[in-house]
Amino acid sequence: MKASFSIALLLSAAFLTACGGSSKSKQTVAEFSLTPYEGRTVNTNSIAGTWVTVGLGQGAGTYDGGSSSFEKAFKNYVVIRENGSGGYEISDCYGGFEALAVNGNSIAFYEYESLDLEASSTGTISNNNQISGSEIGRYTWGESGEYSESYDGTFEGVKISDSVAEFGEITLSDGVTSAYDIYCFSHKSNAWSGSGGSGTLTELEVGGSTNSAQLVKWQGDESWSYIGTYLNRNSTSYDFDTDYGDSVSFSIDEETTSNYVISFEGASDEESVEGAIVIELP
């Protein structure tokens, strides 16, 4: 369910807009580099630690007689830790930790399957400090499954630290200011080209022990932005969407190979929030 929410967001904004725009220029994305993270001294007796992965993928979809294709570049910061039962678990940007299946040098994670969704990531570990692999996504929706998307990507990554602690903090103020830990961070850049238009989509996602936040911005013939936060404070959640007349803004104020500072705010007729995401890799 958590995975399908993200995919549905991407489809409802980027895919539908790309199918109905007016510009037909080809969009491309810039790949993230793994080079600045390589060569760290880490314990190679265990995969537990903080990892950085980067990758690139392509996908295509159909919608109501239209079609669209996209390219996605991504960079992820995750924590892999022992689960207390002799195995491992990996941090999830939708909150919490997910099981990490290990079989020799092969691993599998983020596996989701339902009637309308199939998604998974698999990889090969080398020397307990390097990984290469692939990920897939298949999604259909509509009463008769008339809308669909397929995605295939590859990635590589390195272990940069033996630390399994949180590496960031999200603060949010809605009359009460609260702070939450971050164990997962994802920065995705998507470029869409449809039968009627094109545009770019930026996605920033963070996940903590039980919390998460997602910031999404579409830029094309029509602009669109979204902020969603899900907090472990009386099960508080916020959704602000410019398609519904809400005010939404966010910006990357600082970005280095080890730090991000992101500010955001959202407001509707009934409520408003503002906050910041600070990432500091070990």
Coordinates of C-alpha atoms in Angstrom, one line a residue:
M1 CA 0.0 0.0 0.0
K2 CA 2.7 2.5 0.9
A3 CA 4.5 1.9 -2.4
S4 CA 1.3 2.2 -4.5
F5 CA 0.7 5.6 -3.0
S6 CA 3.9 7.0 -4.4
I7 CA 3.4 5.5 -7.8
A8 CA -0.2 6.7 -7.9
L9 CA 1.0 10.2 -7.2
L10 CA 3.5 10.2 -10.0
L11 CA 1.0 8.8 -12.4
S12 CA -1.8 11.2 -11.5
A13 CA 0.4 14.3 -11.9
A14 CA 3.2 13.6 -14.4
F15 CA 1.7 10.9 -16.5
L16 CA -1.7 12.5 -17.0
T17 CA -0.3 15.9 -17.6
A18 CA 2.3 14.6 -20.1
C19 CA -0.5 13.0 -22.0
G20 CA -2.5 16.2 -22.3
G21 CA 0.0 19.0 -22.7
S22 CA 1.0 20.9 -25.8
S23 CA 4.8 20.7 -26.0
K24 CA 6.5 17.7 -27.5
S25 CA 10.1 18.4 -26.7
K26 CA 12.2 15.4 -25.4
Q27 CA 13.0 15.5 -21.7
T28 CA 16.2 14.0 -20.1
V29 CA 17.5 13.7 -16.6
A30 CA 21.0 14.1 -15.2
E31 CA 22.4 11.0 -13.5
F32 CA 23.6 11.1 -9.9
S33 CA 27.2 10.1 -9.3
L34 CA 28.4 7.5 -6.9
T35 CA 32.1 8.6 -7.1
P36 CA 32.1 11.0 -4.1
Y37 CA 31.0 8.2 -1.8
E38 CA 33.5 5.4 -2.9
G39 CA 36.6 4.4 -1.1
R40 CA 35.4 4.7 2.5
T41 CA 37.0 2.6 5.2
V42 CA 34.2 0.3 6.6
N43 CA 33.8 -3.1 8.3
T44 CA 33.5 -5.7 5.5
N45 CA 32.5 -8.5 7.9
S46 CA 28.8 -7.3 7.8
I47 CA 26.5 -5.4 5.5
A48 CA 25.1 -3.4 8.5
G49 CA 25.7 0.3 8.1
T50 CA 24.8 3.4 6.1
W51 CA 24.6 3.0 2.3
V52 CA 24.3 5.3 -0.7
T53 CA 22.8 4.0 -4.0
V54 CA 22.3 5.8 -7.3
G55 CA 20.5 4.6 -10.4
L56 CA 18.7 5.2 -13.6
G57 CA 15.5 3.8 -15.0
Q58 CA 13.0 4.0 -17.8
G59 CA 9.3 3.4 -18.0
A60 CA 6.1 3.9 -20.1
G61 CA 2.4 4.0 -19.6
T62 CA -1.0 4.3 -21.3
Y63 CA -3.9 6.4 -20.3
D64 CA -7.3 6.8 -22.0
G65 CA -5.9 6.5 -25.5
G66 CA -2.7 8.5 -24.8
S67 CA 0.8 7.3 -24.0
S68 CA 3.8 8.6 -22.1
S69 CA 7.4 7.5 -21.4
F70 CA 9.7 8.7 -18.7
E71 CA 13.3 8.5 -17.5
K72 CA 14.2 8.5 -13.8
A73 CA 17.5 9.2 -12.0
F74 CA 17.6 8.6 -8.3
K75 CA 19.9 8.8 -5.2
N76 CA 19.0 7.0 -2.0
Y77 CA 20.5 7.0 1.5
V78 CA 19.5 4.0 3.6
V79 CA 20.4 2.2 6.8
I80 CA 20.8 -1.6 6.9
R81 CA 20.9 -3.1 10.3
E82 CA 20.5 -6.5 12.1
N83 CA 16.9 -7.4 12.9
G84 CA 17.6 -9.2 16.2
S85 CA 16.7 -12.6 14.6
G86 CA 19.9 -13.3 12.7
G87 CA 18.9 -11.4 9.6
Y88 CA 18.8 -7.9 8.3
E89 CA 16.3 -5.1 7.6
I90 CA 16.5 -1.9 5.5
S91 CA 15.1 1.5 6.2
D92 CA 12.0 2.5 4.1
C93 CA 11.3 6.1 3.0
Y94 CA 7.6 5.4 3.7
G95 CA 8.5 4.9 7.4
G96 CA 10.0 2.1 9.4
F97 CA 12.2 -0.8 8.3
E98 CA 11.4 -3.6 5.8
A99 CA 12.8 -7.1 5.7
L100 CA 16.0 -7.6 3.7
A101 CA 16.2 -11.1 2.2
V102 CA 19.8 -12.3 2.0
N103 CA 20.8 -15.5 0.2
G104 CA 24.6 -15.7 -0.1
N105 CA 25.6 -12.6 -2.0
S106 CA 22.1 -12.0 -3.3
I107 CA 19.6 -9.7 -1.7
A108 CA 16.0 -8.7 -2.3
F109 CA 14.0 -5.9 -0.7
Y110 CA 11.1 -3.5 -1.1
E111 CA 8.9 -6.3 -2.4
Y112 CA 5.2 -5.4 -2.9
E113 CA 2.6 -7.4 -4.7
S114 CA -1.2 -6.9 -5.0
L115 CA -3.9 -7.1 -7.6
D116 CA -2.8 -3.8 -9.2
L117 CA 0.9 -3.5 -8.1
E118 CA 4.1 -5.4 -8.4
A119 CA 7.4 -3.9 -7.3
S120 CA 10.7 -5.2 -6.1
S121 CA 14.5 -4.5 -5.9
T122 CA 17.2 -7.2 -6.1
G123 CA 20.9 -7.0 -6.1
T124 CA 24.3 -8.6 -5.6
I125 CA 26.6 -7.7 -2.7
S126 CA 30.4 -7.6 -3.1
N127 CA 32.8 -7.6 -0.2
N128 CA 29.9 -6.5 2.1
N129 CA 30.5 -2.9 1.0
Q130 CA 29.3 -2.7 -2.7
I131 CA 26.0 -3.5 -4.4
S132 CA 24.6 -3.6 -7.9
G133 CA 21.1 -4.5 -8.9
S134 CA 17.8 -3.8 -10.6
E135 CA 14.3 -2.7 -9.7
I136 CA 10.9 -3.1 -11.4
G137 CA 7.5 -1.6 -11.0
R138 CA 4.2 -2.6 -12.6
Y139 CA 1.1 -0.7 -11.9
T140 CA -2.5 -0.7 -13.2
W141 CA -5.6 1.2 -12.1
G142 CA -9.1 2.0 -13.2
E143 CA -12.2 -0.2 -13.1
S144 CA -11.0 -2.3 -16.0
G145 CA -7.3 -1.8 -15.6
E146 CA -7.3 0.6 -18.5
Y147 CA -4.5 2.7 -17.1
S148 CA -1.1 1.2 -16.6
E149 CA 2.6 1.9 -16.1
S150 CA 5.7 -0.3 -16.3
Y151 CA 9.2 0.7 -15.0
D152 CA 12.6 -1.0 -15.1
G153 CA 15.8 0.5 -13.5
T154 CA 19.3 -0.4 -12.4
F155 CA 21.4 0.8 -9.5
E156 CA 24.7 0.6 -7.8
G157 CA 25.8 1.5 -4.3
V158 CA 28.4 1.5 -1.6
K159 CA 28.5 1.3 2.1
I160 CA 29.9 4.6 3.5
S161 CA 29.8 4.0 7.2
D162 CA 29.3 1.3 9.9
S163 CA 26.7 3.5 11.6
V164 CA 23.2 2.3 11.8
A165 CA 21.9 5.4 13.6
E166 CA 19.6 8.0 12.1
F167 CA 21.3 10.5 9.8
G168 CA 18.8 13.3 9.7
E169 CA 15.9 15.1 11.3
I170 CA 12.6 16.5 10.0
T171 CA 11.0 19.3 12.0
L172 CA 7.4 20.4 11.5
S173 CA 5.5 23.3 13.0
D174 CA 1.7 23.4 13.0
G175 CA 1.2 25.3 16.2
V176 CA 3.3 22.7 17.9
T177 CA 6.9 22.2 16.8
S178 CA 8.0 18.5 16.7
A179 CA 11.2 16.8 15.4
Y180 CA 11.4 13.3 14.0
D181 CA 14.4 11.0 13.1
I182 CA 15.4 10.1 9.5
Y183 CA 16.7 6.7 8.5
C184 CA 15.9 6.9 4.7
F185 CA 16.2 9.7 2.1
S186 CA 15.5 9.6 -1.6
H187 CA 16.0 12.2 -4.3
K188 CA 14.4 11.4 -7.6
S189 CA 14.4 13.4 -10.9
N190 CA 11.9 12.3 -13.5
A191 CA 11.6 13.5 -17.1
W192 CA 8.3 12.7 -18.9
S193 CA 7.5 12.9 -22.6
G194 CA 3.9 12.2 -23.6
S195 CA 1.9 11.9 -26.8
G196 CA 0.8 15.5 -26.1
G197 CA 3.4 17.1 -23.8
S198 CA 6.4 16.8 -21.6
G199 CA 7.8 18.0 -18.2
T200 CA 9.9 17.1 -15.2
L201 CA 9.0 15.8 -11.8
T202 CA 11.1 16.1 -8.6
E203 CA 10.4 13.8 -5.7
L204 CA 12.0 14.1 -2.2
E205 CA 11.1 11.5 0.3
V206 CA 12.2 10.8 3.9
G207 CA 11.4 8.0 6.3
G208 CA 12.0 7.6 10.0
S209 CA 11.2 5.1 12.7
T210 CA 7.5 5.5 12.1
N211 CA 7.3 8.8 10.2
S212 CA 7.6 9.9 6.6
A213 CA 7.3 12.9 4.3
Q214 CA 7.0 13.2 0.6
L215 CA 7.5 16.4 -1.5
V216 CA 6.6 16.4 -5.2
K217 CA 6.8 19.1 -7.8
W218 CA 5.8 18.8 -11.5
Q219 CA 7.1 21.4 -14.0
G220 CA 5.7 21.5 -17.5
D221 CA 2.9 23.2 -19.4
E222 CA 0.9 23.0 -16.2
S223 CA 2.6 23.2 -12.8
W224 CA 1.7 21.1 -9.8
S225 CA 3.1 20.5 -6.3
Y226 CA 2.3 18.2 -3.4
I227 CA 3.4 17.8 0.2
G228 CA 2.4 14.8 2.3
T229 CA 3.5 14.2 5.9
Y230 CA 2.7 11.2 8.1
L231 CA 3.8 11.7 11.7
N232 CA 3.9 9.7 14.9
R233 CA 2.0 12.4 16.9
N234 CA -1.5 11.2 17.4
S235 CA -1.4 9.7 13.9
T236 CA -1.2 13.2 12.5
S237 CA -1.1 13.5 8.7
Y238 CA -1.2 16.4 6.2
D239 CA -1.8 16.5 2.5
F240 CA -1.5 19.7 0.5
D241 CA -2.1 19.7 -3.2
T242 CA -2.1 22.6 -5.6
D243 CA -4.7 20.7 -7.7
Y244 CA -7.1 21.3 -4.9
G245 CA -6.3 25.0 -4.4
D246 CA -3.8 24.5 -1.6
S247 CA -0.6 26.6 -1.3
V248 CA 2.5 24.4 -1.6
S249 CA 6.2 25.3 -1.8
F250 CA 9.5 23.6 -1.0
S251 CA 13.2 24.2 -1.9
I252 CA 16.5 22.5 -1.6
D253 CA 18.5 25.2 0.3
E254 CA 21.7 23.2 0.6
E255 CA 23.0 20.2 -1.3
T256 CA 26.4 18.6 -1.0
T257 CA 27.6 15.0 -1.1
S258 CA 26.9 14.6 2.6
N259 CA 24.3 17.3 3.5
Y260 CA 20.8 18.4 2.4
V261 CA 18.8 21.2 3.9
I262 CA 15.2 21.4 2.5
S263 CA 12.5 23.8 3.6
F264 CA 8.8 23.4 2.9
E265 CA 5.4 24.8 3.7
G266 CA 1.8 24.0 2.9
A267 CA -1.5 25.7 3.6
S268 CA -5.2 25.1 2.9
D269 CA -8.3 27.0 4.0
E270 CA -8.4 24.9 7.2
E271 CA -4.7 24.3 8.2
S272 CA -1.1 25.1 7.5
V273 CA 2.3 23.7 8.3
E274 CA 6.0 24.6 7.7
G275 CA 9.1 22.5 8.3
A276 CA 12.6 21.6 7.4
I277 CA 14.5 18.4 6.5
V278 CA 18.2 18.3 7.5
I279 CA 20.4 15.4 6.3
E280 CA 23.9 14.9 7.6
L281 CA 25.5 11.6 6.5
P282 CA 28.1 10.0 8.8

